[in-house]
Coordinates of N, CA, C and O in Angstrom, one line a residue:
X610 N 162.8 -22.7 77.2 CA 162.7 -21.7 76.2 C 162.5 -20.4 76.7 O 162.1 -20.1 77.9
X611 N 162.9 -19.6 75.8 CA 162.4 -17.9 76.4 C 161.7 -17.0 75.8 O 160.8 -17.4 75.1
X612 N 162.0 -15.9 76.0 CA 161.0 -15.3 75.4 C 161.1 -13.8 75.3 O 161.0 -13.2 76.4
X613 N 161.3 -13.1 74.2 CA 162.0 -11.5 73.9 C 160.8 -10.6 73.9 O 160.0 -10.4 73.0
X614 N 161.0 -9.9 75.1 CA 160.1 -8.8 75.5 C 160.7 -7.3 74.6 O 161.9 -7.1 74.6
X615 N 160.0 -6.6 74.0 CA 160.0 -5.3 74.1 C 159.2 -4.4 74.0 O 158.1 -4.7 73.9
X616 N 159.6 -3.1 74.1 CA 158.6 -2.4 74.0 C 158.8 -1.2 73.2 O 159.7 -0.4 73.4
X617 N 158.1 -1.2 72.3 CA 157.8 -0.8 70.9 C 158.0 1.1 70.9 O 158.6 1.6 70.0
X618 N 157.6 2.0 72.0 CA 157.9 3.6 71.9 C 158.1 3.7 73.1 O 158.0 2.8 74.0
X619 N 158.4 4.9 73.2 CA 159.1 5.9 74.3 C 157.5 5.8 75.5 O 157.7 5.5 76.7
X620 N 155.9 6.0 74.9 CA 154.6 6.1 75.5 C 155.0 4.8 76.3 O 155.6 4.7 77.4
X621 N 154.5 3.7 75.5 CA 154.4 2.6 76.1 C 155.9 2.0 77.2 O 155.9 1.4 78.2
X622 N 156.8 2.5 76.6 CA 158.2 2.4 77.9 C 158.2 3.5 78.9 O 159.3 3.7 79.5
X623 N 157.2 4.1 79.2 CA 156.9 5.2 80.5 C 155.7 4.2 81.1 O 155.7 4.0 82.3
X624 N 155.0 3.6 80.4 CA 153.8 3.2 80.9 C 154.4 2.3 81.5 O 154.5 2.5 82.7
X625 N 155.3 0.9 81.0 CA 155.8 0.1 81.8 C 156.7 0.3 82.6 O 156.8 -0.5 83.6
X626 N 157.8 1.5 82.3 CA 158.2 1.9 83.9 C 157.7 2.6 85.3 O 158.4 2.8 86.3
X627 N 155.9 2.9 84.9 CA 155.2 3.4 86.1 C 154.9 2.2 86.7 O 155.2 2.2 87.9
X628 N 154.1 0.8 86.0 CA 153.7 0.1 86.4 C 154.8 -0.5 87.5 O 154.6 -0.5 88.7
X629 N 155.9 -0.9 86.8 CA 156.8 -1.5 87.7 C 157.2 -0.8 88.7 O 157.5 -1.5 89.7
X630 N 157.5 0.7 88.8 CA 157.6 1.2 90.0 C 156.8 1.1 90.6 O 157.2 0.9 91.7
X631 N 155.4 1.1 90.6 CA 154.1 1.0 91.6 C 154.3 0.1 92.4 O 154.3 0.2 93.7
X632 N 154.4 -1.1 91.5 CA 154.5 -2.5 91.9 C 155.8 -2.1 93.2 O 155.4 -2.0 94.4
X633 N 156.8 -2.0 92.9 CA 158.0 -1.8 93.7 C 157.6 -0.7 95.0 O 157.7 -1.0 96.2
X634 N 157.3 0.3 94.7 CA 157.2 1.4 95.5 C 155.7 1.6 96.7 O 155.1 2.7 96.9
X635 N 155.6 0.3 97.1 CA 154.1 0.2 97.5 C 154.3 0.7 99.2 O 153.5 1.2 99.9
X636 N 156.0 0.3 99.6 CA 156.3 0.6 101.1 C 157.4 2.1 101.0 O 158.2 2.3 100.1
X637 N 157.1 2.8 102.0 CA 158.3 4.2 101.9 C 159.7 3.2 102.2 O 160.6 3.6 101.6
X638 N 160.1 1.9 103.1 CA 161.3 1.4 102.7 C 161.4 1.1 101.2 O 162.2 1.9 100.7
X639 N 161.0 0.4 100.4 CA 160.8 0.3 99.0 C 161.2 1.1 98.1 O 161.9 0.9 97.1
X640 N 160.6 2.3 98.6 CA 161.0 3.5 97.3 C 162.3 4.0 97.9 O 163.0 4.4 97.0
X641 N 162.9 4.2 99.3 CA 163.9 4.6 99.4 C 165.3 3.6 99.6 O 166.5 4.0 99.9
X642 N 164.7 2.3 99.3 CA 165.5 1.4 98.5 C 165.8 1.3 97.3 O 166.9 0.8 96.9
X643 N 165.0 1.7 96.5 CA 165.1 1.5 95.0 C 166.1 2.8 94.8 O 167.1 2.6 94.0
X644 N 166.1 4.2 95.4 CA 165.9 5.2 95.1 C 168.0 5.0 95.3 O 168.7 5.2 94.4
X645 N 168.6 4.5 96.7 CA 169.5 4.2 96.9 C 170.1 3.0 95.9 O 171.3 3.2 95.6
X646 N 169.6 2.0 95.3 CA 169.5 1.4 94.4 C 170.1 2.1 93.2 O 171.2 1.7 93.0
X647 N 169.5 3.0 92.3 CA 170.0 3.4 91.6 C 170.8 4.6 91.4 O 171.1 4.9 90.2
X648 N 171.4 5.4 92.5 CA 172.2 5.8 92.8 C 173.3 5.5 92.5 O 174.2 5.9 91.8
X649 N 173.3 4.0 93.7 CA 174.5 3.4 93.9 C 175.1 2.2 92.7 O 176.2 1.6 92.8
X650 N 174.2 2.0 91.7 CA 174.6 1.9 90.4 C 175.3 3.1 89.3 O 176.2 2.8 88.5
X651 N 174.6 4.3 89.4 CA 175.5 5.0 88.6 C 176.9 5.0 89.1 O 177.9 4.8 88.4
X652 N 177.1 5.3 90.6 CA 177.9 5.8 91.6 C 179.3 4.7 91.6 O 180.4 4.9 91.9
X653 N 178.9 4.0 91.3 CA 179.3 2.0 91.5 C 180.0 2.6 92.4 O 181.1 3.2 92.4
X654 N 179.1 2.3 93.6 CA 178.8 1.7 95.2 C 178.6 0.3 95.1 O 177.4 -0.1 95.2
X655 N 179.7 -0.8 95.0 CA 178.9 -1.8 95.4 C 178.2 -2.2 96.7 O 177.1 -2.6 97.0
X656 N 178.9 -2.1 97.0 CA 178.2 -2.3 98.8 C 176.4 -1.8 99.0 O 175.5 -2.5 99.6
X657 N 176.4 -0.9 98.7 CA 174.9 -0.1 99.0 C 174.0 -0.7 97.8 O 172.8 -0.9 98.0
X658 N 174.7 -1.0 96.3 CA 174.0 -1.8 95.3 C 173.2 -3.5 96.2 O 172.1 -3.7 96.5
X659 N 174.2 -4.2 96.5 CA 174.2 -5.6 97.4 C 173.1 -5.2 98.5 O 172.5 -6.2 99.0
X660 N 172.9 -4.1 98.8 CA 172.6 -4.0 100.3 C 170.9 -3.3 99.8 O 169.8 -3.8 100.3
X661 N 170.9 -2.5 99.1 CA 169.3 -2.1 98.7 C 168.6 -3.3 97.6 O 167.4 -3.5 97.4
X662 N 169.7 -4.1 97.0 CA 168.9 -5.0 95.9 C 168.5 -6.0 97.0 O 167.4 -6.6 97.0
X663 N 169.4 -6.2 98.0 CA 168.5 -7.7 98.3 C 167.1 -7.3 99.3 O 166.2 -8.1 99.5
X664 N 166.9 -5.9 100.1 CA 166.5 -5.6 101.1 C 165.3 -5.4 100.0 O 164.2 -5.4 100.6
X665 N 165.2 -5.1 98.5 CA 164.4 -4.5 97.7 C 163.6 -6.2 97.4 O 162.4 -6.4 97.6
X666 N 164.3 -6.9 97.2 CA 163.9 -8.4 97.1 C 163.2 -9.3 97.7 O 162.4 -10.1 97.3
X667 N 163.6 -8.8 98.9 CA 163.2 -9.2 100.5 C 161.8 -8.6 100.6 O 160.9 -9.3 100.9
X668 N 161.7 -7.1 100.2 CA 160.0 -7.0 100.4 C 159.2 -7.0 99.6 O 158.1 -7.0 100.0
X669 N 159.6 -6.9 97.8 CA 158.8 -7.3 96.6 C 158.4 -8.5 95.9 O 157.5 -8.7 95.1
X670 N 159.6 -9.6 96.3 CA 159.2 -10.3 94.8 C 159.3 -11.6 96.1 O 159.9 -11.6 97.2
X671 N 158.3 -12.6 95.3 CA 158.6 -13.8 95.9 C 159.5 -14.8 95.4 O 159.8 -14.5 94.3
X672 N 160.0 -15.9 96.0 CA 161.4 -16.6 95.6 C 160.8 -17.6 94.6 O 161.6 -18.2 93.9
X673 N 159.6 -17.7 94.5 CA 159.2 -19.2 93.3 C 159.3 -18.0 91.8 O 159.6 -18.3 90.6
X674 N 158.8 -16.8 92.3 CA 159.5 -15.9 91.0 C 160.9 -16.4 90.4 O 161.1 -16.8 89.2
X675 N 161.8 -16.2 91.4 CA 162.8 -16.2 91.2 C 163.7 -17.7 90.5 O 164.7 -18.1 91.1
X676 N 163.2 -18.3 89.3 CA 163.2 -19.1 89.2 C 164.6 -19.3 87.4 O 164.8 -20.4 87.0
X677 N 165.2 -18.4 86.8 CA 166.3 -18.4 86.4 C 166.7 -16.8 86.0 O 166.2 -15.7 86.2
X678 N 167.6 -17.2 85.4 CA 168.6 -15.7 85.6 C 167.7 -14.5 84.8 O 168.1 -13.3 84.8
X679 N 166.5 -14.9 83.9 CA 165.5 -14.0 83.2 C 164.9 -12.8 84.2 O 164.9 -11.6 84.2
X680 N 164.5 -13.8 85.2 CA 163.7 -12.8 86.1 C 164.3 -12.8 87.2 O 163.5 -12.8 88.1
X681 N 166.2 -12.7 87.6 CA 166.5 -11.5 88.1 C 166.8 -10.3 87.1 O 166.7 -9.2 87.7
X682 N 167.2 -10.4 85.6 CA 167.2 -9.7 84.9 C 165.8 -8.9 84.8 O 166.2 -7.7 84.9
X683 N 165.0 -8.9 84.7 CA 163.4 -8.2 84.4 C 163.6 -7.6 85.7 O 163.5 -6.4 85.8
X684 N 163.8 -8.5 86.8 CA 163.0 -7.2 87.6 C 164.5 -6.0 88.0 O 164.3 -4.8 88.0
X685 N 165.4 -6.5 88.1 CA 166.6 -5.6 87.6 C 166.5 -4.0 86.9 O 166.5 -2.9 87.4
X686 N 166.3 -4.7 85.4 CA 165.8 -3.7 84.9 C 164.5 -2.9 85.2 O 164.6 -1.7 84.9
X687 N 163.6 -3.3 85.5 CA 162.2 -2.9 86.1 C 162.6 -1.7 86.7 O 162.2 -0.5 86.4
X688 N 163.4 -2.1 87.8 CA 163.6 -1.2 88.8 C 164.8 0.5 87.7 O 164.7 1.7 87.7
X689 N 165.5 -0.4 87.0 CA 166.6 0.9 86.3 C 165.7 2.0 85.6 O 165.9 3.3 85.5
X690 N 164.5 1.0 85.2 CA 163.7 2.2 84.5 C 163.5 3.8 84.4 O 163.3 4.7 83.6
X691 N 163.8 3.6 86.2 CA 163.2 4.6 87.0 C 164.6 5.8 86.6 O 164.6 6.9 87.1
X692 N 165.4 5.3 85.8 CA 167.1 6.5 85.6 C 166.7 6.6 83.8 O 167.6 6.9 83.1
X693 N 165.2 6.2 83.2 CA 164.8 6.7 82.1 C 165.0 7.8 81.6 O 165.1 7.9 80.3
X694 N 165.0 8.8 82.3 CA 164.9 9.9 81.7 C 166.6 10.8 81.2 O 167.0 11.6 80.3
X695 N 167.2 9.8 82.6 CA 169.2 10.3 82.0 C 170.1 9.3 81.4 O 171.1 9.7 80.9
X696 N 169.6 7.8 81.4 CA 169.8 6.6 80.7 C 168.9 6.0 79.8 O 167.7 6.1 80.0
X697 N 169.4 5.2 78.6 CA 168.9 5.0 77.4 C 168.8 3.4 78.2 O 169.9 2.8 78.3
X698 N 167.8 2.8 78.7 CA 167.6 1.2 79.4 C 167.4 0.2 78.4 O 166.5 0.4 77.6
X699 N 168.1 -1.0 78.4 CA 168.0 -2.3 77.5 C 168.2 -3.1 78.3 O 168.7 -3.0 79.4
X700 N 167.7 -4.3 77.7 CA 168.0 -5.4 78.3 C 167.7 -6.3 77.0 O 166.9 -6.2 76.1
X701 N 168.9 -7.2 77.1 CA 168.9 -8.1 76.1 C 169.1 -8.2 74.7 O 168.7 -9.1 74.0
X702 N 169.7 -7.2 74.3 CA 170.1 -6.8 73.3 C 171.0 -7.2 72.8 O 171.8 -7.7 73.6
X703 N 171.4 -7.4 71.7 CA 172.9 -7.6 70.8 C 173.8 -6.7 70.9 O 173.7 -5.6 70.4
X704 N 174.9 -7.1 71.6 CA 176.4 -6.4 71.0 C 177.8 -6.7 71.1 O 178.0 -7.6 71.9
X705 N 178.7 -6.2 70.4 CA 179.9 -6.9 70.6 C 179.8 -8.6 70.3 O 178.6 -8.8 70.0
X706 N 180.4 -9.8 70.3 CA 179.9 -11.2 70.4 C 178.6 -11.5 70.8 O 178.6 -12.7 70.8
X707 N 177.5 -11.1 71.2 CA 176.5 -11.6 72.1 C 175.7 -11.0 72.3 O 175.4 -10.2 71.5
X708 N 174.9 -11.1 73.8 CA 173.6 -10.4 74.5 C 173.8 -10.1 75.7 O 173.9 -10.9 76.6
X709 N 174.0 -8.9 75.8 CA 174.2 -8.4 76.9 C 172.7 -8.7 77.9 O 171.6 -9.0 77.4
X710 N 172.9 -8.6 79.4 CA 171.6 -8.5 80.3 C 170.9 -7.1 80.1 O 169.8 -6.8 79.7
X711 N 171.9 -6.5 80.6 CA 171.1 -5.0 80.7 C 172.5 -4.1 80.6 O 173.5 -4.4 81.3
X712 N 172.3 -3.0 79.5 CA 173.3 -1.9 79.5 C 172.1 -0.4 79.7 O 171.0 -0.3 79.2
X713 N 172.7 0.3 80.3 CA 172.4 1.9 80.2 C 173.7 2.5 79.8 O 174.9 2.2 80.1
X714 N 173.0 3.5 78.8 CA 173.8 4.2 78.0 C 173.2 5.7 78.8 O 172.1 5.8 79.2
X715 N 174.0 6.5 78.8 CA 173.9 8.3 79.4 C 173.5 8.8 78.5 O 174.1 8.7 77.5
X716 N 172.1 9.8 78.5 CA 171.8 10.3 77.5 C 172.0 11.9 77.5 O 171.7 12.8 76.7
X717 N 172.6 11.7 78.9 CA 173.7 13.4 79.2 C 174.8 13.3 78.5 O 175.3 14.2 77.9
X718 N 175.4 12.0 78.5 CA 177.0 12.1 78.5 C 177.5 12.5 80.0 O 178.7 12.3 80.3
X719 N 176.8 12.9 80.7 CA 177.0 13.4 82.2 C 178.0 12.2 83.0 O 179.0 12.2 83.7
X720 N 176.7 11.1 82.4 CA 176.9 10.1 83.5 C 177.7 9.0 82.7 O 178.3 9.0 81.6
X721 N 177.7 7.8 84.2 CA 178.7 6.6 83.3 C 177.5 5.9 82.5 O 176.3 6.0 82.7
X722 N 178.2 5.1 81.6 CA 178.0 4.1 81.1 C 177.7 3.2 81.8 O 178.3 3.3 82.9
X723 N 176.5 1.5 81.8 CA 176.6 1.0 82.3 C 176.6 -0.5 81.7 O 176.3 -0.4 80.5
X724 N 176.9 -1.9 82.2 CA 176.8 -3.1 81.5 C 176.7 -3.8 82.2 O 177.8 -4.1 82.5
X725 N 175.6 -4.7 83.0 CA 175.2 -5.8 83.6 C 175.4 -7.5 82.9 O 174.8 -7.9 81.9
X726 N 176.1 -8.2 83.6 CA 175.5 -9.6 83.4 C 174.9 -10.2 84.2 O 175.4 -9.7 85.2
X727 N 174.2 -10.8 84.4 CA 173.4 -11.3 85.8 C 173.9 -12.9 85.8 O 174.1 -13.3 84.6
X728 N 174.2 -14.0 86.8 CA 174.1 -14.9 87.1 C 173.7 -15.4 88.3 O 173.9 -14.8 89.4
X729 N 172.6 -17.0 87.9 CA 172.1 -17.7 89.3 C 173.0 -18.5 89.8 O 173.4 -19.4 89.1
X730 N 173.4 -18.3 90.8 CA 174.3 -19.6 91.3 C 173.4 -20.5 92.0 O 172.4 -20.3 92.7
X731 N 174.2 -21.7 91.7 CA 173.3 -22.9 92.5 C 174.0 -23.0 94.7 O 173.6 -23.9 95.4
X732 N 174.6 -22.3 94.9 CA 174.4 -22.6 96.2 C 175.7 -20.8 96.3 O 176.4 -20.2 95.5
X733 N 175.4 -20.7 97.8 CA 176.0 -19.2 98.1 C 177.0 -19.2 98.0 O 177.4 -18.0 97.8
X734 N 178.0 -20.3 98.0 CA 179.7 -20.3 97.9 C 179.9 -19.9 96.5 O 180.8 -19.1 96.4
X735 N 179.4 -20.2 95.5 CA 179.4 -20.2 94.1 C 179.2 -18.9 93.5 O 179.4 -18.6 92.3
X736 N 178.5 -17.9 94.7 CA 178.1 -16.3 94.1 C 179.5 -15.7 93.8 O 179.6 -15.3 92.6
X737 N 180.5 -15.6 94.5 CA 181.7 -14.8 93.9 C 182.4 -15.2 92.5 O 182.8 -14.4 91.8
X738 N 182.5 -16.6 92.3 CA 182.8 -17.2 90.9 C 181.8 -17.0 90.0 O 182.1 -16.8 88.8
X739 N 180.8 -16.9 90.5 CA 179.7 -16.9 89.1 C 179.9 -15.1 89.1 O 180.1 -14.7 88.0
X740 N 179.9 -14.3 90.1 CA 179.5 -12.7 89.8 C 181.5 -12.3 88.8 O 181.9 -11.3 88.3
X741 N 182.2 -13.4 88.9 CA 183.5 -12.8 88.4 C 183.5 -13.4 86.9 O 184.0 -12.8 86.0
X742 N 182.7 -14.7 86.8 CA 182.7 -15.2 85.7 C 181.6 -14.4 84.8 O 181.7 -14.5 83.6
X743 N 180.6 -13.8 85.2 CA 179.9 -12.8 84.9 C 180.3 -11.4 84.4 O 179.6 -10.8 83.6
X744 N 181.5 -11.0 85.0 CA 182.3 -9.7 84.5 C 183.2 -10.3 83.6 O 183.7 -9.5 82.8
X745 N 183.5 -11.4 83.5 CA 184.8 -12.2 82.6 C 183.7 -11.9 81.1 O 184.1 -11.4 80.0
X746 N 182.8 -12.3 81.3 CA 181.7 -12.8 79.9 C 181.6 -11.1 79.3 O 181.7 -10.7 78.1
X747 N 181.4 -10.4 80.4 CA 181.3 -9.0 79.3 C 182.2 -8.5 78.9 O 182.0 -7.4 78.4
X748 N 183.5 -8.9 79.0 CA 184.7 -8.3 78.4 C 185.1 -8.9 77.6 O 185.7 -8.3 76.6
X749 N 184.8 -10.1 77.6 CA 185.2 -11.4 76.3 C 184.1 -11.2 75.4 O 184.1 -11.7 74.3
X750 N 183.0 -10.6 75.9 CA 182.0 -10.6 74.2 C 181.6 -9.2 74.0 O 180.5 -8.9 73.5
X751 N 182.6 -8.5 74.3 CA 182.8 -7.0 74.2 C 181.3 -6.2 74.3 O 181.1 -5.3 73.4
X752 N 180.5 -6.4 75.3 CA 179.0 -5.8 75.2 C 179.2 -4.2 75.5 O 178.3 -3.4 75.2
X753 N 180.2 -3.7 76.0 CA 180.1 -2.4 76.2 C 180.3 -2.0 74.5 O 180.2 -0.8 74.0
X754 N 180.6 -2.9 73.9 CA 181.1 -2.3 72.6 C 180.3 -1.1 71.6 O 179.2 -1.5 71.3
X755 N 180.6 0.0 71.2 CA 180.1 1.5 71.1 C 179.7 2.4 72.1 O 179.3 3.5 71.6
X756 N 179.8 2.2 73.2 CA 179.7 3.3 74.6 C 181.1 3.8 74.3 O 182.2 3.2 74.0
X757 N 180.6 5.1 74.3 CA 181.9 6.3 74.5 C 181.6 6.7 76.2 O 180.6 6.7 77.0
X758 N 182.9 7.0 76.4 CA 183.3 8.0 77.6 C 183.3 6.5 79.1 O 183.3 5.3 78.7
X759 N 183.3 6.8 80.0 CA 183.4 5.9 81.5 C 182.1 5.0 81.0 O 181.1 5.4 80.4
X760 N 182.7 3.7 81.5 CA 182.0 2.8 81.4 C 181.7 1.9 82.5 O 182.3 0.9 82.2
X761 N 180.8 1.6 83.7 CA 181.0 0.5 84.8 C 180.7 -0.7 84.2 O 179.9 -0.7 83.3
X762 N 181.3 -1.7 84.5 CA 180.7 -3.1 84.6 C 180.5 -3.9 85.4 O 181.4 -4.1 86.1
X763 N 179.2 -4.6 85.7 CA 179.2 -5.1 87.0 C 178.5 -6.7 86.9 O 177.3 -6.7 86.6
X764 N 178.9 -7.5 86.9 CA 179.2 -9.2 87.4 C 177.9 -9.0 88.5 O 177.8 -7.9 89.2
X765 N 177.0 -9.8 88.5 CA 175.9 -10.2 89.4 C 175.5 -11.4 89.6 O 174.9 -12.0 88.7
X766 N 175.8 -12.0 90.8 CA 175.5 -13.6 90.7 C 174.3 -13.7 92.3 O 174.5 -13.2 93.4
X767 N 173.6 -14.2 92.0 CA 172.0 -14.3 93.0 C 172.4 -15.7 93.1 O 172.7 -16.5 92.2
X768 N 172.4 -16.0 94.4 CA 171.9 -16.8 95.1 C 170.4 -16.9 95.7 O 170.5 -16.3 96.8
X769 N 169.0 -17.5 95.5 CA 168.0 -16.8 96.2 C 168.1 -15.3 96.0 O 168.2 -14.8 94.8
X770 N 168.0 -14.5 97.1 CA 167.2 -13.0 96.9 C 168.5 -12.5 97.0 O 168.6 -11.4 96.6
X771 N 170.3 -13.5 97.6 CA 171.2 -12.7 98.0 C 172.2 -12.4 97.2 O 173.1 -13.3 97.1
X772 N 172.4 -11.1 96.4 CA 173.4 -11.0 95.0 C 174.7 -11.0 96.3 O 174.9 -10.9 97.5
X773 N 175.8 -11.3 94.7 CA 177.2 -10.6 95.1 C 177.5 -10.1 93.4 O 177.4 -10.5 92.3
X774 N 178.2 -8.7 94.0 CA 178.6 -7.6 92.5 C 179.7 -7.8 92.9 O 180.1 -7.8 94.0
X775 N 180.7 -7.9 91.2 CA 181.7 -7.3 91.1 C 181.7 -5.5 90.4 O 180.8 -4.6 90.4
X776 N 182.7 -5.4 90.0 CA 182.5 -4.5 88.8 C 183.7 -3.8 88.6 O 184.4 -3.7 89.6
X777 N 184.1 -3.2 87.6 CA 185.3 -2.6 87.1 C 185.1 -1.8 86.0 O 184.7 -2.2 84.9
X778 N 185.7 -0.4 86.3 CA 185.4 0.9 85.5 C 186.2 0.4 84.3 O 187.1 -0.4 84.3
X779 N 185.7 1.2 83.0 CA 186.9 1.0 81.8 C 186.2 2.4 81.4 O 185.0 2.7 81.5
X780 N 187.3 2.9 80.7 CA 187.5 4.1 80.0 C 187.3 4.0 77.9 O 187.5 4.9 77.2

């Protein structure tokens, strides 16, 4: 069973994006992982996304955490919070067919759009099918659906702490 987190204003969604940064940001590699982290999400860098999430993994969260695709989602998002103030952050939300993991929307218009699916694979061979079958699911249940302007999408499939991203711009 699960269980629908939110958070009710703008006060208390600053409070929970300090906490979770704290939590995250306790080592200077940490904060200039995260910091490269969410860069290389707006940026879609996958490579440096793959490369600061697992190294961010590796020194915050323990693996009995890591126990289904909820809480790579949570802490995922945990960490996006920190692009609050230029992205509108969800997770889990309704749109298009379904529930998206996590979308950022631009609250410049500056930036891209963004649309996460997250998947656990049961062994590492299985991360590229699951992170494509993950980008398959957000186009077939249309979750970018009402973002104007560039849009990334990015497929995430966790093995343990080690993702593999796809992702593909749409207009």
């Amino acid at each position: 069973f699960g269980y629908f987190l939110s958070i009710p204003n703008k006060e208390l969604y600053s409070v929970f994006a300090q906490m979770v940064s704290r939590s995250v940001l306790q080592s200077d590699n940490s904060a200039l992982n995260l910091a490269i982290f969410a860069d290389a999400v707006v940026a879609c860098n996958v490579s440096e996304m793959e490369d600061s999430l697992y190294e961010l993994m590796t020194d915050t969260i323990s693996c009995r955490v890591l126990d289904n695709e909820h809480s790579y989602q949570a802490f995922i998002a945990g960490m996006l919070l920190t692009l609050s103030g230029k992205y509108t952050v969800k997770a889990d939300f309704e749109s298009g067919e379904g529930y998206y993991d996590i979308r950022m929307e631009s609250r410049t218009g500056k930036g891209s759009n963004v649309v996460m699916e997250i998947k656990r694979s049961r062994s590492e061979e299985d991360r590229e099918s699951d992170a494509n079958m993950a980008l398959k699911q957000i186009k077939d249940n249309d979750y970018a659906h009402g973002l104007k302007g560039k849009t990334v999408l990015y497929g995430i499939s966790f093995f343990k702490k080690t993702p593999f991203i796809v992702s593909e711009v749409i207009e």
